[in-house]
CSV table of N, CA and C and ligand atoms in Angstrom, one decimal:
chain,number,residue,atom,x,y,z
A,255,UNK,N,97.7,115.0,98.5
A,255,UNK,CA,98.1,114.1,97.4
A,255,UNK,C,99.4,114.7,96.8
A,256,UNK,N,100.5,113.8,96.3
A,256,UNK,CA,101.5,114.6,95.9
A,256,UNK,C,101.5,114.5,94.5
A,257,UNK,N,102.2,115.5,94.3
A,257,UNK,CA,102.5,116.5,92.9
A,257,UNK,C,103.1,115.2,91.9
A,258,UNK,N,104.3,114.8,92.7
A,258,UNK,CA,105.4,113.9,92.1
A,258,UNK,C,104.6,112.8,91.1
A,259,UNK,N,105.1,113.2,89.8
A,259,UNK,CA,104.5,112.0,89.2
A,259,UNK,C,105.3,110.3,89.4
A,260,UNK,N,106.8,110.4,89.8
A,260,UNK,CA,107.0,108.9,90.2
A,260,UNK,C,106.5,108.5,91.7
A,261,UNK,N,106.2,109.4,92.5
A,261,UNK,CA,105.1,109.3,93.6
A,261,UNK,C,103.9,108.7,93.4
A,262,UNK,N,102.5,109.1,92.2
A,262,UNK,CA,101.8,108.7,91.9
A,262,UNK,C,101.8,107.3,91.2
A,263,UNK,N,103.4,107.0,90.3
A,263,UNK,CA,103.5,105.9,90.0
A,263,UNK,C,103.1,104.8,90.8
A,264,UNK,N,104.0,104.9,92.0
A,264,UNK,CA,104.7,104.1,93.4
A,264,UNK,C,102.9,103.8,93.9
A,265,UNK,N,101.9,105.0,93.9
A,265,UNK,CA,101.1,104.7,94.5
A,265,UNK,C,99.8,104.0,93.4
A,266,UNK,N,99.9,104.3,92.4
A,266,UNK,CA,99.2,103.0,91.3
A,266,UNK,C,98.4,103.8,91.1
A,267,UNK,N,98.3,105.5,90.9
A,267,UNK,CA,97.4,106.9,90.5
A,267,UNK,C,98.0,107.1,89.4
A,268,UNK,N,98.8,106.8,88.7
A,268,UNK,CA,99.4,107.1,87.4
A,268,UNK,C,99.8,105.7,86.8
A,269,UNK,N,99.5,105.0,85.4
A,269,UNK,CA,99.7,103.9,84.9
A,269,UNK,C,101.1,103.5,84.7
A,270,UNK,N,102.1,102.5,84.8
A,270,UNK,CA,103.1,102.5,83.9
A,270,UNK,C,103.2,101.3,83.5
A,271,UNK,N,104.4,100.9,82.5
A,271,UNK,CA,104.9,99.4,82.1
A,271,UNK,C,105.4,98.7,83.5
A,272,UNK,N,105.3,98.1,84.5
A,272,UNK,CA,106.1,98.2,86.0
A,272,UNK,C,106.9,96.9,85.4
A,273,UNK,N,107.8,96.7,85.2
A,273,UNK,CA,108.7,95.3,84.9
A,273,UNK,C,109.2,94.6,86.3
A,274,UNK,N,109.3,95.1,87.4
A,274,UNK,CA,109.4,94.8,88.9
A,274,UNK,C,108.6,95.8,90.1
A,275,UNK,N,108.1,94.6,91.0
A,275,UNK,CA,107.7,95.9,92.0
A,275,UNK,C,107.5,95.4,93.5
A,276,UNK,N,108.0,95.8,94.9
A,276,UNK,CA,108.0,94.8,95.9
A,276,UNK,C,107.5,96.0,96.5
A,277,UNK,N,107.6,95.9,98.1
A,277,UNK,CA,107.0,97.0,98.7
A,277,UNK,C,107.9,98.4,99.2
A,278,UNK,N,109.3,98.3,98.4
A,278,UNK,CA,109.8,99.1,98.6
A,278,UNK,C,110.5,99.9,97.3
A,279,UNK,N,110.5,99.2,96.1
A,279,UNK,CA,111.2,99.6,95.1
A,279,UNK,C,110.2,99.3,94.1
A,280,UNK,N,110.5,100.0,93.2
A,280,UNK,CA,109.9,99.6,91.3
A,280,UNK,C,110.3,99.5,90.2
A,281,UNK,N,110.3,98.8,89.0
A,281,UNK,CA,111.0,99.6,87.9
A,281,UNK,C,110.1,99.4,87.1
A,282,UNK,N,110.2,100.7,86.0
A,282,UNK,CA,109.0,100.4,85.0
A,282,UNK,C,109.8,101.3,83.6
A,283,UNK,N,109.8,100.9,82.7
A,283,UNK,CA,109.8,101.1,81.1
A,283,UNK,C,109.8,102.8,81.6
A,284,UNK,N,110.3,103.1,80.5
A,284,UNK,CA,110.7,104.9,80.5
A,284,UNK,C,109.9,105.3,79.0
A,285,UNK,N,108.7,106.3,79.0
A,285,UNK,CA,108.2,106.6,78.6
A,285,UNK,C,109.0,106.9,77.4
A,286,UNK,N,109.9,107.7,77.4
A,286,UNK,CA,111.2,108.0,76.2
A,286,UNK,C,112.0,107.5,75.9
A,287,UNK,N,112.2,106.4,75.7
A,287,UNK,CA,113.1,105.6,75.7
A,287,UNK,C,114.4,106.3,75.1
A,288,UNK,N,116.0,106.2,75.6
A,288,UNK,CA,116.9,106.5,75.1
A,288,UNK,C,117.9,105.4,74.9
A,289,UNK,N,117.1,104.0,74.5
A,289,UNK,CA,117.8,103.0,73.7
A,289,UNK,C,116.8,101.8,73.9
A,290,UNK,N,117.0,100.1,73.2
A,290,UNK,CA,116.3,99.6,72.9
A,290,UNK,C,115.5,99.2,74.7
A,291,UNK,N,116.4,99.2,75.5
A,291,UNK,CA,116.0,99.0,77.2
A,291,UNK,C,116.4,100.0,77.7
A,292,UNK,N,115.5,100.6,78.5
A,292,UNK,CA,115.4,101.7,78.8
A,292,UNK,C,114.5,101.8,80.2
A,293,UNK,N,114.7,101.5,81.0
A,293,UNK,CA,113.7,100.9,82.7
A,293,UNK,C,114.3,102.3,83.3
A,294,UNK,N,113.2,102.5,84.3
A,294,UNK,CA,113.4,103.5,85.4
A,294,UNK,C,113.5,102.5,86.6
A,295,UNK,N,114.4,102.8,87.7
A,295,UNK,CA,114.2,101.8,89.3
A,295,UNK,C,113.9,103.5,90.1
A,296,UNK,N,113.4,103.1,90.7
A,296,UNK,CA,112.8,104.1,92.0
A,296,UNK,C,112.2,103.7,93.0
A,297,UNK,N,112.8,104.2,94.4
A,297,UNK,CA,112.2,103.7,95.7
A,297,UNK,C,110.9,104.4,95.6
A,298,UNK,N,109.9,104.0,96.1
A,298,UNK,CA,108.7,104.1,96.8
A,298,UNK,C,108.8,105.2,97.4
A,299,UNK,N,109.5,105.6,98.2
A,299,UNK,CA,109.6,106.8,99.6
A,299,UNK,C,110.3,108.1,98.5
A,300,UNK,N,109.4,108.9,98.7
A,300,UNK,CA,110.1,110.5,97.8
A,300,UNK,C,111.4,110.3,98.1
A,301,UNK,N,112.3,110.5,97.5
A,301,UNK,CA,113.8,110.8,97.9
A,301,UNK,C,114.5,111.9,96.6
A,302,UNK,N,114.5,112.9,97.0
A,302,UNK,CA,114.2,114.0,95.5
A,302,UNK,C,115.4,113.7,94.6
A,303,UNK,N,116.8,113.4,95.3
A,303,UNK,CA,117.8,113.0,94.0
A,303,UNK,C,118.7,112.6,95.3
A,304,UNK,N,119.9,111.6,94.3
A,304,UNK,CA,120.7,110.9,95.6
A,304,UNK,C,121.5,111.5,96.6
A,305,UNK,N,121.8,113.3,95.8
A,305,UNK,CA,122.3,114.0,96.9
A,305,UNK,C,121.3,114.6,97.7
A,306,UNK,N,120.6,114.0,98.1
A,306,UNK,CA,119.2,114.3,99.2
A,306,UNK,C,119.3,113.0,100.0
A,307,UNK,N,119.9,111.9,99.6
A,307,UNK,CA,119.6,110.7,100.2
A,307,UNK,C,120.3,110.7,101.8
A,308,UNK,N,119.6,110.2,102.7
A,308,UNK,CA,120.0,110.2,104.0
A,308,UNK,C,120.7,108.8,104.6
A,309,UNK,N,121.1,108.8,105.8
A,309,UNK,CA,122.3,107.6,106.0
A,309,UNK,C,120.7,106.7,106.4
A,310,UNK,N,119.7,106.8,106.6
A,310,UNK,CA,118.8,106.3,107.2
A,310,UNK,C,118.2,105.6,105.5
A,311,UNK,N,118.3,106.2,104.5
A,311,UNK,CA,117.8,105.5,103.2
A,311,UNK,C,119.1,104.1,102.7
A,312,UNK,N,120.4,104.2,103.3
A,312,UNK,CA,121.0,103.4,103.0
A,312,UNK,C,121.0,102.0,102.5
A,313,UNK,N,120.1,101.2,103.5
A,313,UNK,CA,119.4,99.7,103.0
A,313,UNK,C,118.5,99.3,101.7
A,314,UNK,N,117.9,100.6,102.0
A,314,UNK,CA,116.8,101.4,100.8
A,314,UNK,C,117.6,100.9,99.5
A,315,UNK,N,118.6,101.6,99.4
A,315,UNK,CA,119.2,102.6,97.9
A,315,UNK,C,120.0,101.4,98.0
A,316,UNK,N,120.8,100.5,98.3
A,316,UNK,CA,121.5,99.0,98.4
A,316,UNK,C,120.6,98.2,98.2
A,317,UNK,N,119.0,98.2,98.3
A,317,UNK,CA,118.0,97.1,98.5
A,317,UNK,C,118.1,97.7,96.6
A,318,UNK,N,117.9,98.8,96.0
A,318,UNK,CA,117.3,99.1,94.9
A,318,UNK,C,118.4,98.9,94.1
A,319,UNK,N,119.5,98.9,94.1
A,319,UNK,CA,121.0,98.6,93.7
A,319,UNK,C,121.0,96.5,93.0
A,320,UNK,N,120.9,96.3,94.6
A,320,UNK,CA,120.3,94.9,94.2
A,320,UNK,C,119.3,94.6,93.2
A,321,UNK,N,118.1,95.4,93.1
A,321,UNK,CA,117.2,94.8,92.3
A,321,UNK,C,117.9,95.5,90.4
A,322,UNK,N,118.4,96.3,90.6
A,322,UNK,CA,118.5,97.0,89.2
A,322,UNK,C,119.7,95.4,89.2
A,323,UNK,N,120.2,95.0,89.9
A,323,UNK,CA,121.0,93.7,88.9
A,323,UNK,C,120.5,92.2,88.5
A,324,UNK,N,119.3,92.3,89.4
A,324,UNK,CA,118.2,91.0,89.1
A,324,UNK,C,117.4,91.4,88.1
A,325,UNK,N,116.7,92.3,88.3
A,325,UNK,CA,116.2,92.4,87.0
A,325,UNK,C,117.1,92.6,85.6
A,326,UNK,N,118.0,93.2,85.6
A,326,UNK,CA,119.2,93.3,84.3
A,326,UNK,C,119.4,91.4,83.9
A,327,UNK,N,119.6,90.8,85.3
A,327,UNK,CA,120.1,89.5,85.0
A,327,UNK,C,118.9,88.3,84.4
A,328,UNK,N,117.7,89.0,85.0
A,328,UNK,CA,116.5,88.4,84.2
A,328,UNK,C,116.1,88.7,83.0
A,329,UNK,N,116.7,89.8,82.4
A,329,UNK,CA,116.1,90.1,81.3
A,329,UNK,C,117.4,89.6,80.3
A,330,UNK,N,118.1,89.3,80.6
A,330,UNK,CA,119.6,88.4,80.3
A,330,UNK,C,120.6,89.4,79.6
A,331,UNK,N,120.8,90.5,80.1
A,331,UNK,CA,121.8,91.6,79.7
A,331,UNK,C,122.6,91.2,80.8
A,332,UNK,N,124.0,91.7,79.5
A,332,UNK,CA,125.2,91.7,80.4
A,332,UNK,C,125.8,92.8,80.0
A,333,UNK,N,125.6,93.3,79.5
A,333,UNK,CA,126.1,94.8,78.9
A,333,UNK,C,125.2,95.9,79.2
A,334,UNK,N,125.1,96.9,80.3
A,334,UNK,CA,124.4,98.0,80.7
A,334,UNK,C,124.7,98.5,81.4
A,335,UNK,N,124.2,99.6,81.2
A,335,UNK,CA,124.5,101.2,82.0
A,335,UNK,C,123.9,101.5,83.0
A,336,UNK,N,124.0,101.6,84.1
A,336,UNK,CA,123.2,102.6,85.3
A,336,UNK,C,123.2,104.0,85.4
A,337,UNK,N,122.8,104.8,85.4
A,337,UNK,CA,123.2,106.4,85.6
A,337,UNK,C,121.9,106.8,86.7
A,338,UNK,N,122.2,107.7,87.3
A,338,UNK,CA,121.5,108.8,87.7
A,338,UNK,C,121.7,109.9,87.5
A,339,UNK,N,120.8,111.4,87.2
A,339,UNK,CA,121.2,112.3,87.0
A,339,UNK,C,120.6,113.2,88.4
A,340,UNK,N,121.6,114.1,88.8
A,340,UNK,CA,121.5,114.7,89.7
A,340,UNK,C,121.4,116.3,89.9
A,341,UNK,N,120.2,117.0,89.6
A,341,UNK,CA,120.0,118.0,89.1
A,341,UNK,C,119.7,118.6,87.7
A,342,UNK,N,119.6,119.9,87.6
A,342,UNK,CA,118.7,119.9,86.2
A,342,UNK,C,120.2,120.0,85.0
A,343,UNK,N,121.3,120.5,85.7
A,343,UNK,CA,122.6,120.5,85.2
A,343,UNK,C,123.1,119.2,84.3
A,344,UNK,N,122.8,118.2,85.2
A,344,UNK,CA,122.8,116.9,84.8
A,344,UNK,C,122.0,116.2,84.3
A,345,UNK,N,120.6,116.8,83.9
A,345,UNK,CA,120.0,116.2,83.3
A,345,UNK,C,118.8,115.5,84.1
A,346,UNK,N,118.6,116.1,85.0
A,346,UNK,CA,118.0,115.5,85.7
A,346,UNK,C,116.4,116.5,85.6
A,347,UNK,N,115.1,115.5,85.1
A,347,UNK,CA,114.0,116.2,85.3
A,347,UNK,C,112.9,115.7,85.8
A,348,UNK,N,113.1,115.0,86.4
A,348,UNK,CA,111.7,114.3,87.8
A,348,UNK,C,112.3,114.2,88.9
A,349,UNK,N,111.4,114.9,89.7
A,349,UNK,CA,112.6,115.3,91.3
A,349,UNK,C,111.8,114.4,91.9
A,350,UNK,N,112.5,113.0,91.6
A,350,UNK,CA,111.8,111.6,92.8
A,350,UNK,C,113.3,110.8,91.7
A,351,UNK,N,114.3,110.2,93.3
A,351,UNK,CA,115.3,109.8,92.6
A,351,UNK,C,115.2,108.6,91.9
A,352,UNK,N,116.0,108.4,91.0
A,352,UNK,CA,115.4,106.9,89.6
A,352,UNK,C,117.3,106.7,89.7
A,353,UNK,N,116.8,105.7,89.1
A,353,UNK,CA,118.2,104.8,88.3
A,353,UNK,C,117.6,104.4,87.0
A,354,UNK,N,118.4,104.9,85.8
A,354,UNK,CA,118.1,105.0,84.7
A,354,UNK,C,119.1,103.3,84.2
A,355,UNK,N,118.4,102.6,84.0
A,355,UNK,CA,119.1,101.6,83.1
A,355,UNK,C,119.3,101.2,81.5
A,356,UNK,N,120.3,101.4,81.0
A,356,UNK,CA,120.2,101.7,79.6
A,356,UNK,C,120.5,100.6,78.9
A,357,UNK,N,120.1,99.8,77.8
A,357,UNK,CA,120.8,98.7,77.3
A,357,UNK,C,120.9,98.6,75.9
A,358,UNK,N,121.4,97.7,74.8
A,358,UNK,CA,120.8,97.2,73.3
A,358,UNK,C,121.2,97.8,72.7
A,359,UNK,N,122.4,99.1,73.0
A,359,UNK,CA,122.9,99.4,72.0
A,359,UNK,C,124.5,100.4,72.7
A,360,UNK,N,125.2,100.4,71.5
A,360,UNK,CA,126.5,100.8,72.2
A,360,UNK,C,126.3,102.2,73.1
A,361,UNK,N,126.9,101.5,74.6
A,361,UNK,CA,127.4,103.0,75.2
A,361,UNK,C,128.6,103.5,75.4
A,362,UNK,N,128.7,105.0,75.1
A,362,UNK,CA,130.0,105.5,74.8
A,362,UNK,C,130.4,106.3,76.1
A,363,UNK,N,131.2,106.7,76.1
A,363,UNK,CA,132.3,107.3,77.5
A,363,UNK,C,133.3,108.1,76.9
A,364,UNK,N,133.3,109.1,77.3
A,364,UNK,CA,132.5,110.0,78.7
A,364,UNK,C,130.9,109.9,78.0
A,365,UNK,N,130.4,109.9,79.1
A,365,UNK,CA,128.3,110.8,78.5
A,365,UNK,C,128.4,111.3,78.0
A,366,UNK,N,127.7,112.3,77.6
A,366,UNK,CA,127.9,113.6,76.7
A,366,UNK,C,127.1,114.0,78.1
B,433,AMP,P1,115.7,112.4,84.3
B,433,AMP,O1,115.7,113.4,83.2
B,433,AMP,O2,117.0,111.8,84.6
B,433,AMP,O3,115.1,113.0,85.5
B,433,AMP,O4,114.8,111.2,83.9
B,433,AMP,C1,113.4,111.2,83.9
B,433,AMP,C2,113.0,110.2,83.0
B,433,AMP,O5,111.6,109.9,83.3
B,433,AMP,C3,113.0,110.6,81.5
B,433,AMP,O6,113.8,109.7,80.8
B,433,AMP,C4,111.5,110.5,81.1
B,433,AMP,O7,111.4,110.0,79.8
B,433,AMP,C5,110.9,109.6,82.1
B,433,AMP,N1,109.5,109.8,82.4
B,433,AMP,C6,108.9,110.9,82.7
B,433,AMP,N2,107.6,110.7,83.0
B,433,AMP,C7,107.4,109.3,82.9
B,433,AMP,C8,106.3,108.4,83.1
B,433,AMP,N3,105.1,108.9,83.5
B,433,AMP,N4,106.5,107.1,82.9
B,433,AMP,C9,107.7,106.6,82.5
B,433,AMP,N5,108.8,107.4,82.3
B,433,AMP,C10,108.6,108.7,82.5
């Protein structure tokens, strides 16, 4: 059994809000939200962060690219953020790679 709690998500052993889910990608509400929209996207297949990703996940991580803009476009945002964080440096603290979508309220540049 794996450790990974977005593993257990993907496998329906851990509950979430899922707002999309096909047999290769997901997205579901972020327990902490850091604005009024706040979705996690994550492929199904462990992929621990995007600099782990292999030329073989490519259709994968394009397939999950696509869905982070269908669902943005369904939920009728036109103003929002994608990030990923890549390490603990970056912010990054569930080693199962996500796309963090942020929306509903102003985003500034640079990140902090
Ligand atoms: P990161 O810090 O970039 O790795 O982002 C991980 C995100 O996952 C954080 O924003 C957490 O709030 C969120 N998170 C952790 N566990 C869960 C969970 N079980 N369900 C939904 N979101 C979660």
């Amino acid at each position: 059994m794996s450790a990974c709690i977005f593993c257990k998500i993907a496998e329906g052993e851990v509950q979430s809000q899922t707002v999309y889910e096909d047999d290769r990608v997901m997205a579901f509400k972020d327990l902490n939200p850091a604005a009024p929209t706040h979705l996690l996207f994550i492929p199904r297949k462990h992929i621990a962060r995007v600099g782990e990703a292999a030329e073989a996940d490519a259709e994968l991580l394009g397939h999950l690219q696509v869905v982070v803009g269908k669902v943005a476009k369904d939920a009728g945002l036109k103003d929002f953020r994608v990030v990923t964080n890549n390490g603990r440096g970056a912010g990054q603290s569930v080693d199962h790679l996500h796309y963090h979508l942020l929306a509903g309220r102003r985003m500034n540049w640079p990140p902090g």
